[in-house]
Short mmCIF file of C-alpha atoms in Angstrom, two decimals:
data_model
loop_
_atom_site.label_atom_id
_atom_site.label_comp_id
_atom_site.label_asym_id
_atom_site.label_seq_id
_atom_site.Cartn_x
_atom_site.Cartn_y
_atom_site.Cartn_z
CA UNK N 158 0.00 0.00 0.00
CA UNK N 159 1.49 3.26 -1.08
CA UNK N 160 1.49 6.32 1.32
CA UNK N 161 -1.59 7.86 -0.13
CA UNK N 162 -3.47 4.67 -0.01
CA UNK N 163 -2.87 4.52 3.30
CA UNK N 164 -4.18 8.21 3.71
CA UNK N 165 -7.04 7.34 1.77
CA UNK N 166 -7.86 4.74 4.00
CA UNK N 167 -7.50 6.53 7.01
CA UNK N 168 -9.45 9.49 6.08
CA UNK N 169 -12.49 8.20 4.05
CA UNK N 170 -14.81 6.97 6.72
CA UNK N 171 -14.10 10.22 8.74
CA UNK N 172 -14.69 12.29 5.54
CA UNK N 173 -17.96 10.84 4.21
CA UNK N 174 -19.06 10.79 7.56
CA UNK N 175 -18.90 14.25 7.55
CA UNK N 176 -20.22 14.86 4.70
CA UNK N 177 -23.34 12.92 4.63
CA UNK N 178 -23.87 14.50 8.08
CA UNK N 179 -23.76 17.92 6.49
CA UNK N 180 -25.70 17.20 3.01
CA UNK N 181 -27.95 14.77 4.42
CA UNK N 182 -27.57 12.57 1.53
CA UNK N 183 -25.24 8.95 1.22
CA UNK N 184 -24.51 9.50 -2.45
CA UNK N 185 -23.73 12.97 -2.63
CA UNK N 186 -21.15 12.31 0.29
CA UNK N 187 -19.59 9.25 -1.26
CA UNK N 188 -19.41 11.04 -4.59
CA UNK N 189 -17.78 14.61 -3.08
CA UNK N 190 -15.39 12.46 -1.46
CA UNK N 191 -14.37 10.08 -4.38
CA UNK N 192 -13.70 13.73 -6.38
CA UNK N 193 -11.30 15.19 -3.44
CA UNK N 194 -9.39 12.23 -3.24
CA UNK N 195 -8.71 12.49 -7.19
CA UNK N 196 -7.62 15.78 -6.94
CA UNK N 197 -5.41 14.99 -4.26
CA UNK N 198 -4.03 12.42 -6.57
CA UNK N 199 -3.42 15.26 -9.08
CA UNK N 200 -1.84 17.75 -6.49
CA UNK N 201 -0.35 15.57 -3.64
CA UNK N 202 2.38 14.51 -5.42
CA UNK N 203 4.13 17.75 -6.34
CA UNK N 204 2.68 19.59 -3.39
CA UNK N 205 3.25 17.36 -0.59
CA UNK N 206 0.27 15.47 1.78
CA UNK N 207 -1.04 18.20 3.68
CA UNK N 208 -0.48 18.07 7.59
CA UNK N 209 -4.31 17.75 8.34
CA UNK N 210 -5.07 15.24 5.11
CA UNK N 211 -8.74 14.76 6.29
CA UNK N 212 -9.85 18.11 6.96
CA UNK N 213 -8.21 19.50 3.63
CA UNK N 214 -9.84 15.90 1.82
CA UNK N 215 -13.35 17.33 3.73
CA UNK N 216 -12.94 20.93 2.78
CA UNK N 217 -12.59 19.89 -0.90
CA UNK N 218 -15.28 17.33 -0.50
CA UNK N 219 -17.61 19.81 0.70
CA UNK N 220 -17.12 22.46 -1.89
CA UNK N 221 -17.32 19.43 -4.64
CA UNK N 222 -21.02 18.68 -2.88
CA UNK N 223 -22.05 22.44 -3.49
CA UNK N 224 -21.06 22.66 -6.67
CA UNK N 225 -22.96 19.48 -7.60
CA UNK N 226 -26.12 20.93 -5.33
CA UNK N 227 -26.03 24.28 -6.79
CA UNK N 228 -26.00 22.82 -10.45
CA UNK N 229 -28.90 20.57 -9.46
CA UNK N 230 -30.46 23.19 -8.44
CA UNK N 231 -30.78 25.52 -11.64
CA UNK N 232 -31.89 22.78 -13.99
CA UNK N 233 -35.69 23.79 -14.70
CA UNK N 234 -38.06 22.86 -11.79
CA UNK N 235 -35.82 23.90 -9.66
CA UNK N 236 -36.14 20.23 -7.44
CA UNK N 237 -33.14 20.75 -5.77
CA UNK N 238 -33.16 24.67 -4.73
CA UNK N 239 -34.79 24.08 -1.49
CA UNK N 240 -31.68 21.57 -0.73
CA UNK N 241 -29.09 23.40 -1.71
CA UNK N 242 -30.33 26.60 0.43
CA UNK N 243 -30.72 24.11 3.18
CA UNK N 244 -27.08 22.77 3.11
CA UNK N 245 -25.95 26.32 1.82
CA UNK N 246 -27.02 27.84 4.92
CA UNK N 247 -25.59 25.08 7.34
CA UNK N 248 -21.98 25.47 6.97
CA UNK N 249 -19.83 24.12 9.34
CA UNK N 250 -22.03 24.57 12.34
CA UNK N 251 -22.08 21.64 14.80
CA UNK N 252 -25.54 20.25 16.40
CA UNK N 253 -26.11 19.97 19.94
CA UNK N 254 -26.23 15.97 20.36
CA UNK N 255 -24.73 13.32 22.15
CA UNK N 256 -23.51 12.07 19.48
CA UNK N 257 -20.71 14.09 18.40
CA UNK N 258 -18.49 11.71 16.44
CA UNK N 259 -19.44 11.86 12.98
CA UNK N 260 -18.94 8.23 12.64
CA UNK N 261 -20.63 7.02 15.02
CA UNK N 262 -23.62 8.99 14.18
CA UNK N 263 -23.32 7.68 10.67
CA UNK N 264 -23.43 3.86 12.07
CA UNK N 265 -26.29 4.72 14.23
CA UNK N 266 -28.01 6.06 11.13
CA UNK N 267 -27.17 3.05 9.02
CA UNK N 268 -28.96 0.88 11.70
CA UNK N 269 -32.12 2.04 10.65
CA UNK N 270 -35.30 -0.72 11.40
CA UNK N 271 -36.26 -0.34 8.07
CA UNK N 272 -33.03 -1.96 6.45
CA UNK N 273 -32.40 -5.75 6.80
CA UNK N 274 -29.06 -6.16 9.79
CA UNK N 275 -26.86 -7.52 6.49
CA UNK N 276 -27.51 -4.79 4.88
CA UNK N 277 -26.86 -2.63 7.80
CA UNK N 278 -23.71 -3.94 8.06
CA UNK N 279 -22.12 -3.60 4.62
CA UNK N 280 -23.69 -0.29 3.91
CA UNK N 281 -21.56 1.15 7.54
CA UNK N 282 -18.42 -1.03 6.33
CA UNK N 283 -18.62 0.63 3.27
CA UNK N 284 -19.22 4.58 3.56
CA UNK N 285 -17.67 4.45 7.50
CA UNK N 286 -14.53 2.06 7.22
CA UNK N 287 -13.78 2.07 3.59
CA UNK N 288 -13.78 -1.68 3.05
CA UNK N 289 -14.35 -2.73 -0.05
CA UNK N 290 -17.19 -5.26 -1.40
CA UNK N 291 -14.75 -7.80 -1.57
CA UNK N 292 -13.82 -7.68 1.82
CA UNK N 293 -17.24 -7.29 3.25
CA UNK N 294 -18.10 -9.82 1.34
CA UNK N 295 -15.27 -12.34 2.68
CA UNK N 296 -15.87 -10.64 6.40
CA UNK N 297 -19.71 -12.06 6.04
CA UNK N 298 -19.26 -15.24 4.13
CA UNK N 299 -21.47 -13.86 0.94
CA UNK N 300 -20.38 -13.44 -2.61
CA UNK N 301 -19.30 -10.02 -3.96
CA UNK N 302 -22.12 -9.79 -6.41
CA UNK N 303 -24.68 -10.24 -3.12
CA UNK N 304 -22.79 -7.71 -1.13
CA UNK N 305 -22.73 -4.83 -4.11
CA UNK N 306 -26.44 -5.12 -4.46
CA UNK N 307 -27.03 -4.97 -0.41
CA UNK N 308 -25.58 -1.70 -0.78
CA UNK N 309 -27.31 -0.19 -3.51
CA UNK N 310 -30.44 -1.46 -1.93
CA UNK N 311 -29.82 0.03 1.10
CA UNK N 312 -29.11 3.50 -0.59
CA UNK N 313 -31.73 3.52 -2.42
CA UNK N 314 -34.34 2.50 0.26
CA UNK N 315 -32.58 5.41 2.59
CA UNK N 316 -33.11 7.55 -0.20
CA UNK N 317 -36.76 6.81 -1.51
CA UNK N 318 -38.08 6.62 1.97
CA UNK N 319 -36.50 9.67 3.01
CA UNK N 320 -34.66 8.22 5.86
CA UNK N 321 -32.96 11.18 7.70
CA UNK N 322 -29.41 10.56 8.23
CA UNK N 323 -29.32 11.74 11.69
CA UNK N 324 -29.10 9.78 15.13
CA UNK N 325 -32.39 8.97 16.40
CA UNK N 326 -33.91 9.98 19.93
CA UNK N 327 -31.93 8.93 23.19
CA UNK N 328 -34.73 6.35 23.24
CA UNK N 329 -33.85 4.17 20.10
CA UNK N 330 -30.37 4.42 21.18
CA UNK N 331 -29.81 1.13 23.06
CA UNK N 332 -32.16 -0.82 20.32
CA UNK N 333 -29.71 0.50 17.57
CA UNK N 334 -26.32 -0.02 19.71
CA UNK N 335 -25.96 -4.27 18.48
CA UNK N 336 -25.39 -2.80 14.56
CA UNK N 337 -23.09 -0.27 16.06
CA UNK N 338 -21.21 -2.63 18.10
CA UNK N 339 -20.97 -5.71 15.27
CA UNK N 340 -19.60 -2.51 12.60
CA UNK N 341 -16.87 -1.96 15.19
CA UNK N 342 -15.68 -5.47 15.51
CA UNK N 343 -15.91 -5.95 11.87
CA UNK N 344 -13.92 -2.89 11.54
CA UNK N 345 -11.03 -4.60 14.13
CA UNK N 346 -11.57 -7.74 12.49
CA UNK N 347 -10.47 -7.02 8.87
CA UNK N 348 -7.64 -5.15 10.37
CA UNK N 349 -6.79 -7.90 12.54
CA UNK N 350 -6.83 -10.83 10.24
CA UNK N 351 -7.05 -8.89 6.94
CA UNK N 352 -8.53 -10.28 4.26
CA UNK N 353 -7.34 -8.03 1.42
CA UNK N 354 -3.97 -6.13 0.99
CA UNK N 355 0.01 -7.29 1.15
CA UNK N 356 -0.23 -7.23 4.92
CA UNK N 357 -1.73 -9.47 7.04
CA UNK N 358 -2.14 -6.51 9.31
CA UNK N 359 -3.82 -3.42 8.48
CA UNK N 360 -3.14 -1.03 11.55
CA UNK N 361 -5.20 1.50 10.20
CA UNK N 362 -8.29 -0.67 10.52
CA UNK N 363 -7.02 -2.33 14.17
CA UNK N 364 -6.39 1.37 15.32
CA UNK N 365 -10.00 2.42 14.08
CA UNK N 366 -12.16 -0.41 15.69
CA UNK N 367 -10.39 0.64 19.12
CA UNK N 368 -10.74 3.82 18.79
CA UNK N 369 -14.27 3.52 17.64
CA UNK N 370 -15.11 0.92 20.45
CA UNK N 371 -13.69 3.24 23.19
CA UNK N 372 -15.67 6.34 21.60
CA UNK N 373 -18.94 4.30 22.10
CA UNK N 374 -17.75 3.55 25.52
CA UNK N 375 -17.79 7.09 26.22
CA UNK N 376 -21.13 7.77 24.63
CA UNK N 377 -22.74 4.78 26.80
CA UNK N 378 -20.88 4.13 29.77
CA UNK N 379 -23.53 1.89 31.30
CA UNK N 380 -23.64 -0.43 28.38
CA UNK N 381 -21.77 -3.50 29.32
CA UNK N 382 -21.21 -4.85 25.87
CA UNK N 383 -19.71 -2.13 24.71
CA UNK N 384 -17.12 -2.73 27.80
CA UNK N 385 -17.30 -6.03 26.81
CA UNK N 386 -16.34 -5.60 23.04
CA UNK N 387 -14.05 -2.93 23.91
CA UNK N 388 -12.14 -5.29 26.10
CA UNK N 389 -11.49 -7.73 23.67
CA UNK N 390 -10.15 -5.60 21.34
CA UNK N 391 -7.51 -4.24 23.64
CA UNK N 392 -7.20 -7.75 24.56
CA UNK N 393 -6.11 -8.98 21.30
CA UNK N 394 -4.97 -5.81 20.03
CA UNK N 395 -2.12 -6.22 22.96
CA UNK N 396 -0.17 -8.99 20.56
CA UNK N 397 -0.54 -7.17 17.68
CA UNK N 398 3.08 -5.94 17.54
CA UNK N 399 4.24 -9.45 18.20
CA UNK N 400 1.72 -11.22 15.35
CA UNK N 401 3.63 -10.82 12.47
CA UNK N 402 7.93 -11.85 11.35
CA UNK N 403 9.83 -9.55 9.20
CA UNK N 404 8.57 -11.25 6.41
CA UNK N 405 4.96 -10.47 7.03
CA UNK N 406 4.30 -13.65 8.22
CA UNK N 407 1.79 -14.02 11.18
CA UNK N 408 3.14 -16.12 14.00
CA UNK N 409 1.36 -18.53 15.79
CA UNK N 410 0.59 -17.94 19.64
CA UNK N 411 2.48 -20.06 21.14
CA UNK N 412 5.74 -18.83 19.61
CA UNK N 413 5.16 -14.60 20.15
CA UNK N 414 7.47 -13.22 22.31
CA UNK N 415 4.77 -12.17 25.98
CA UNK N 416 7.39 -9.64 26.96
CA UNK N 417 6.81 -7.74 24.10
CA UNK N 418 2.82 -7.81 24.22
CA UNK N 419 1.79 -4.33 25.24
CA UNK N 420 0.73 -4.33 28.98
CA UNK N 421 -0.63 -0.96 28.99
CA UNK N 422 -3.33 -2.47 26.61
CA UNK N 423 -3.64 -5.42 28.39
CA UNK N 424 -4.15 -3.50 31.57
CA UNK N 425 -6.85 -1.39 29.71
CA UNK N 426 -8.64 -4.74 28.86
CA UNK N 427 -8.95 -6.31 31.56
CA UNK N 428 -10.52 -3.03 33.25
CA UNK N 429 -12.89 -2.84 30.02
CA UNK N 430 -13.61 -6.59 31.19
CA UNK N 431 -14.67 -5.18 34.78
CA UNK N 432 -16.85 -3.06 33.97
CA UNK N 433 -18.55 -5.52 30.94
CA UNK N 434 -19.38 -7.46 34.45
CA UNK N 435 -23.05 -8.97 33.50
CA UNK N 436 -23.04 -8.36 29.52
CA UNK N 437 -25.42 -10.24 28.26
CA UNK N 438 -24.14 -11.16 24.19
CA UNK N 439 -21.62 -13.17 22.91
CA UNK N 440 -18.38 -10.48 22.71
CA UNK N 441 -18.41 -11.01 27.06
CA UNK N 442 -17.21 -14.87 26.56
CA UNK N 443 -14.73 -13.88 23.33
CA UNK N 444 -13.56 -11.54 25.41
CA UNK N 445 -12.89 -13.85 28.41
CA UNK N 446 -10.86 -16.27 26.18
CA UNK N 447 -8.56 -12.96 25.22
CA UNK N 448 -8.29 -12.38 28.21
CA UNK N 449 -7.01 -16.18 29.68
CA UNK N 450 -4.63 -15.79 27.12
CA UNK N 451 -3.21 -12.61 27.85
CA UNK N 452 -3.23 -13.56 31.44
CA UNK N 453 -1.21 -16.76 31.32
CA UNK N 454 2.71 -16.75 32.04
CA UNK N 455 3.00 -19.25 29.62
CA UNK N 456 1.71 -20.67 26.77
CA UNK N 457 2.17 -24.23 28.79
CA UNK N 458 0.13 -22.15 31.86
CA UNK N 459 -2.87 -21.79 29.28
CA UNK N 460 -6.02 -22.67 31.29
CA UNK N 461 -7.59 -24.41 28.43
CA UNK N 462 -10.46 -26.04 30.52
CA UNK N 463 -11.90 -22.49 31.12
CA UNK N 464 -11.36 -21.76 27.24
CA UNK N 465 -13.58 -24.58 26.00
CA UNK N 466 -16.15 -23.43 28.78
CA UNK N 467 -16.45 -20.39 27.15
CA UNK N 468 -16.42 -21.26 23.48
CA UNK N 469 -19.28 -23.59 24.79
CA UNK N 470 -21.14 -20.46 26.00
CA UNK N 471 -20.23 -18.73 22.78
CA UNK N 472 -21.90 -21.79 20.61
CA UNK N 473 -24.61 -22.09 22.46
CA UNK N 474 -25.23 -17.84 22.05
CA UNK N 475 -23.97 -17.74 18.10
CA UNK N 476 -24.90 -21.38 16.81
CA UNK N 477 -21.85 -20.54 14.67
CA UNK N 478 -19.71 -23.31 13.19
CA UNK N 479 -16.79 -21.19 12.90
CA UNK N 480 -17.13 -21.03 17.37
CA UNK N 481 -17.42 -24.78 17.07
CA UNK N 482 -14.64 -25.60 14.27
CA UNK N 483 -12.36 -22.91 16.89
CA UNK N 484 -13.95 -24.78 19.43
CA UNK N 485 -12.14 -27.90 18.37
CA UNK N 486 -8.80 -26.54 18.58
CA UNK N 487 -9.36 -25.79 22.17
CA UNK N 488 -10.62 -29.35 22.73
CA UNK N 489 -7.75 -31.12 21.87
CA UNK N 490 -4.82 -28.74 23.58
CA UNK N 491 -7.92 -29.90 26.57
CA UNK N 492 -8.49 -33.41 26.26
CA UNK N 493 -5.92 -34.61 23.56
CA UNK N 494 -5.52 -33.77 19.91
CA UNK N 495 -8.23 -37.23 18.99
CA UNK N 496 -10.29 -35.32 20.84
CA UNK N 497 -10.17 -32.37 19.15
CA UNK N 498 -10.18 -33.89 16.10
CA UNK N 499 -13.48 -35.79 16.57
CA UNK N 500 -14.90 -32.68 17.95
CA UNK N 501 -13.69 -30.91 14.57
CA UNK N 502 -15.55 -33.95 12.65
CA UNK N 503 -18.89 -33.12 14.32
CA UNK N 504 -18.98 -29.46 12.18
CA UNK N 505 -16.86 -30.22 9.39
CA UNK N 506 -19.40 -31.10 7.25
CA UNK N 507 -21.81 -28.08 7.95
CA UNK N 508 -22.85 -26.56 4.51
CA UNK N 509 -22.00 -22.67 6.19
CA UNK N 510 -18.66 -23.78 6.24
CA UNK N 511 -18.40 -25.04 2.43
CA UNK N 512 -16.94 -21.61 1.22
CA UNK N 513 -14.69 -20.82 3.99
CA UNK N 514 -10.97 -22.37 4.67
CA UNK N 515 -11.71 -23.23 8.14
CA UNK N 516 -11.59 -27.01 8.93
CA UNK N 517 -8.37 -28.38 6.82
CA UNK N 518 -6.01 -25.60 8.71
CA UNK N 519 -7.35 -26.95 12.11
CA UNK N 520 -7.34 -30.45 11.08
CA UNK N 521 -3.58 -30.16 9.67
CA UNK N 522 -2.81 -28.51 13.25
CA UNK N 523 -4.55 -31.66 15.27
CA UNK N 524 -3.22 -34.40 12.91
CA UNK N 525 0.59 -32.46 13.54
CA UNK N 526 0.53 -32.63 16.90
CA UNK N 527 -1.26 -35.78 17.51
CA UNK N 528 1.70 -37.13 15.79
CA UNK N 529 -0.08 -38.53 12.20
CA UNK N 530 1.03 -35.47 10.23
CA UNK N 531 4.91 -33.99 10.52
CA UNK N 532 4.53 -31.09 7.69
CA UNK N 533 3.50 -27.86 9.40
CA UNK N 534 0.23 -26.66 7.46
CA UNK N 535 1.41 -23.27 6.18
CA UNK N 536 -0.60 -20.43 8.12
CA UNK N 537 -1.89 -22.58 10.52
CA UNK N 538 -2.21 -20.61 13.74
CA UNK N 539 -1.66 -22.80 16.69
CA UNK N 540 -4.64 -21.40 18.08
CA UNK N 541 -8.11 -20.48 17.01
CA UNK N 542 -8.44 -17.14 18.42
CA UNK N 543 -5.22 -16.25 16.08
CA UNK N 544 -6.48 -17.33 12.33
CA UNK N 545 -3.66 -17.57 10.00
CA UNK N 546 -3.78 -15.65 6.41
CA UNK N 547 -5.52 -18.38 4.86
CA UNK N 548 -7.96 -18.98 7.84
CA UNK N 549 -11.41 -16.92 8.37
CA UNK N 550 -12.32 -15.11 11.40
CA UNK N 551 -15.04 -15.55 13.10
CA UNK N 552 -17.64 -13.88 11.36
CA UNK N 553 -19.06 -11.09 12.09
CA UNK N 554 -23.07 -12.83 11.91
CA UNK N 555 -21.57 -14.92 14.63
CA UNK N 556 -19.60 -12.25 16.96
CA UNK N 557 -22.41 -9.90 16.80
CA UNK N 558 -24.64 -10.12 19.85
CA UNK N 559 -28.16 -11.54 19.46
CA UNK N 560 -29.20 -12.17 23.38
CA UNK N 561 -30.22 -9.09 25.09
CA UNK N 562 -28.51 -8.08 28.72
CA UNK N 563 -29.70 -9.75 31.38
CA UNK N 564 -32.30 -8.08 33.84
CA UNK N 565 -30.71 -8.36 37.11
CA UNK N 566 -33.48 -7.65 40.16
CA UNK N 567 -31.65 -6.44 42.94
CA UNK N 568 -34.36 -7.97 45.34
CA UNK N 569 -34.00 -11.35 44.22
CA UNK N 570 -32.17 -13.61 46.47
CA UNK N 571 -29.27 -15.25 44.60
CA UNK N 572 -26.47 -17.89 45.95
CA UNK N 573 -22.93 -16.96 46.39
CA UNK N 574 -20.49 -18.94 44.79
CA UNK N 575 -16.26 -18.01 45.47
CA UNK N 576 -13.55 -19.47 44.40
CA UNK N 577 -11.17 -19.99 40.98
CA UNK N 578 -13.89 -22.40 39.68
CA UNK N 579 -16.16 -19.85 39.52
CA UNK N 580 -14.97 -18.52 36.13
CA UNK N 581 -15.92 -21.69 34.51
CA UNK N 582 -19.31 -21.98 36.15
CA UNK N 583 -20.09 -18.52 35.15
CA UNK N 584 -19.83 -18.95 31.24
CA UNK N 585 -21.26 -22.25 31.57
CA UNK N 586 -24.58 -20.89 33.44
CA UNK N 587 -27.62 -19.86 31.55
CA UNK N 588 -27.84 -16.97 33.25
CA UNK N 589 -25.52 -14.72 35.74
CA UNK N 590 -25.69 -10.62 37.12
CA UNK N 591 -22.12 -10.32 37.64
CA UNK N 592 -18.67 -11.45 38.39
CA UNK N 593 -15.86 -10.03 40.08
CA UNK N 594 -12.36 -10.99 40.00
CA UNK N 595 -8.64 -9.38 40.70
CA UNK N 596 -5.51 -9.71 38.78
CA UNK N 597 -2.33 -11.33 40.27
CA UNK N 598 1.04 -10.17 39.14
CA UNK N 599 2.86 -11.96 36.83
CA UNK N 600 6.32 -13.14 36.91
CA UNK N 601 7.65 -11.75 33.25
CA UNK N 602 6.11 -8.12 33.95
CA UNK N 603 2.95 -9.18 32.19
CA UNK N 604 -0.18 -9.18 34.91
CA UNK N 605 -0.80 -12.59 36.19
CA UNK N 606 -4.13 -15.23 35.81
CA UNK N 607 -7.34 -13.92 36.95
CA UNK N 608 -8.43 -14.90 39.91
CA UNK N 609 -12.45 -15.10 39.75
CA UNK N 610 -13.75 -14.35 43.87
CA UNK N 611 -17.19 -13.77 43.63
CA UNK N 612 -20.18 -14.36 41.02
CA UNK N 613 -23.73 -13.56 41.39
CA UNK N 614 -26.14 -16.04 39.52
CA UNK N 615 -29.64 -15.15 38.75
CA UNK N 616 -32.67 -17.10 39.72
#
């Protein structure tokens, strides 16, 4: 990626953000900001990339929208007059709202009721992060041609309904927040583990889902899936320096170098994980298994029993057979790699799977390590929660929460239960109101397992 595509990338979501904030229209946005960034093209090169790239890619966007508005506007009939006075007259004012990242606003706008959650999901992916419909369409297991025509649906509902692009009442807020938080991970995600590019790390992307999931945060602090999302992306964001050789080459988890995973982040996660104390979707177990890992000393220290427990709460949540193909992996560093591979047969042939490269990476693991297989399967991460270049993450259908937070009654009488089982009892219960734990200190400088003291079970 050259250093203006990397600008590009950066700046786009911000920028059409913006811009459909101000115009009130998707198209108009995307097209402004598709002209600045060919006239940057033209005048970047000799002139240098401006120190504020996005607001001088905004300020030409903007003038590109009025010229196209004002135009419009003096055709006979005059349709667009009334607009173009509208937008004319706005300027650069902000809005009183509690909403005041443009992004954000724009992914709480593309989570209308009246669009379908996929396309939801590809329309924010496409006008917040930049992605393109090849990798939305490999970050939601659907074929480009389905993904392209999501999107032009969904503009063109927004459009001939006369959806506003605006955030809608405090209200609607918490009933729109599971798009919001699934665009966010999706955004992580493809940075993580990315799909398209050179790289199998796109930091731009990695740096945008936690800064996005933090912003949210701060919008909603009493939403504990936000924490909990928020936490796992610190969580895994914490290796991300240690992921990848100087080839480019992602290395597996077992051989990263722990002294060199960022503690600060860690730290940060596992406070996120506090405070995500009684979330009720799926990212509150994915974020638990981040956390084990970040936790243990070693990779031989790795409390894999408490892993599986919570990829069993995570299947049981998603139905996913990505979780359960993952799952597998777990299994067999558990109970042996037969194990693991028998578990691995029970999904294997589930049709969801057919287009993905999921189950011959984890089978070439198990069969390596059990001893029937001595080639190393190229990319093969040695474990699930770190998919190699050739492996699919877990999808974002299956990381984004469905089950709504749990109702916890403060008069209801509910048993005690202490001790370091109480982890495993937790993720395996149908139902819980909270759990509180402490961190020990680690030997290497790295904080030490958590220690679970006290969870509180509904009725």
């Amino acid at each position: 990626m050259t250093e203006l595509d990397g600008v590009f990338r950066r700046e786009w979501g911000p920028a059409v953000a913006a811009l459909a904030r101000w115009s009130g229209d998707l198209s108009v946005a995307e097209d402004a900001v598709q002209e600045a960034c060919a006239q940057a093209l033209r005048v970047w090169p000799a002139d240098g990339v401006p120190v504020n790239a996005g607001a001088w890619l905004t300020t030409v966007a903007r003038n590109r929208a009025l010229d196209r508005l004002r135009r419009e506007s003096a055709r006979p009939g005059k349709e667009l007059a009334a607009v173009y006075e509208q937008v004319n007259a706005s300027g650069s004012a902000g809005e009183l709202h509690p909403v005041r990242d443009d992004e954000l606003r724009m992914m709480f706008t593309c989570a209308h009721p009246a669009l379908d959650r996929s396309s939801q999901l590809a329309l924010t992916l496409r006008l917040i992060s930049g992605l393109t419909v090849t990798e939305i369409a490999r970050a939601l297991l659907q074929s480009d041609a389905a993904v392209g025509q999501r999107i032009t649906r969904a503009k063109n509902k927004i459009r001939q309904a006369n959806i506003p692009l605006r955030v809608p009442p405090p209200e609607l807020l918490d009933e729109r927040t599971p798009h919001v938080l699934g665009c966010i991970y999706s955004v992580f995600t493809e940075g993580y583990w990315s799909t398209g590019g050179p790289s199998a790390i796109r930091d731009e992307l990695c740096d945008e889902g936690v800064r996005l999931a933090g912003e949210l945060c701060a919008l909603m602090p009493g939403n504990r899936d936000a924490h909990a999302l928020t936490a796992l992306v610190l969580l895994h964001d914490s290796r991300r320096r240690t992921r990848v050789d100087t080839a480019g080459a992602l290395i597996p988890l077992d051989e990263q170098d722990r002294g060199q995973w960022d503690r600060g982040r860690i730290a940060r996660g596992l406070e996120q994980l506090r405070l995500a104390e009684g979330a009720g979707g799926s990212y509150l177990p994915q974020a638990v298994i981040a956390a084990l890992h970040a936790t243990a000393p070693t990779w031989q220290h790795t409390d894999w029993a408490t892993i599986c427990v919570a990829y069993d709460r995570l299947a049981e949540m998603t139905g996913s057979p990505v979780v359960r193909a993952n799952r597998a992996l777990a299994v067999g560093f558990r109970d042996g790699f037969a194990a693991g591979l028998a578990a691995l047969d029970e999904v294997a042939e589930d049709p969801r799977l057919a287009r993905t490269n999921t189950v011959a990476p984890i089978r070439a693991d198990l069969l390596r390590r059990a001893g029937r297989s001595t080639r190393p399967c190229a990319g093969t991460a040695s474990h699930s929660m770190v998919p190699g270049p050739n492996r699919p993450r877990p999808s974002c259908a299956a990381a984004s929460p469905n089950v709504s937070p749990l109702d916890g009654r403060a008069d209801a009488k509910v048993p005690q239960i202490n001790g370091f089982g109480a982890l495993s009892r937790l993720l395996a219960a149908k139902s819980y109101a909270s759990v509180k734990f402490r961190v020990t200190a680690g030997s290497t400088g790295i904080p030490g397992p958590v220690v679970v003291e006290t969870v509180t079970f509904l009725r």
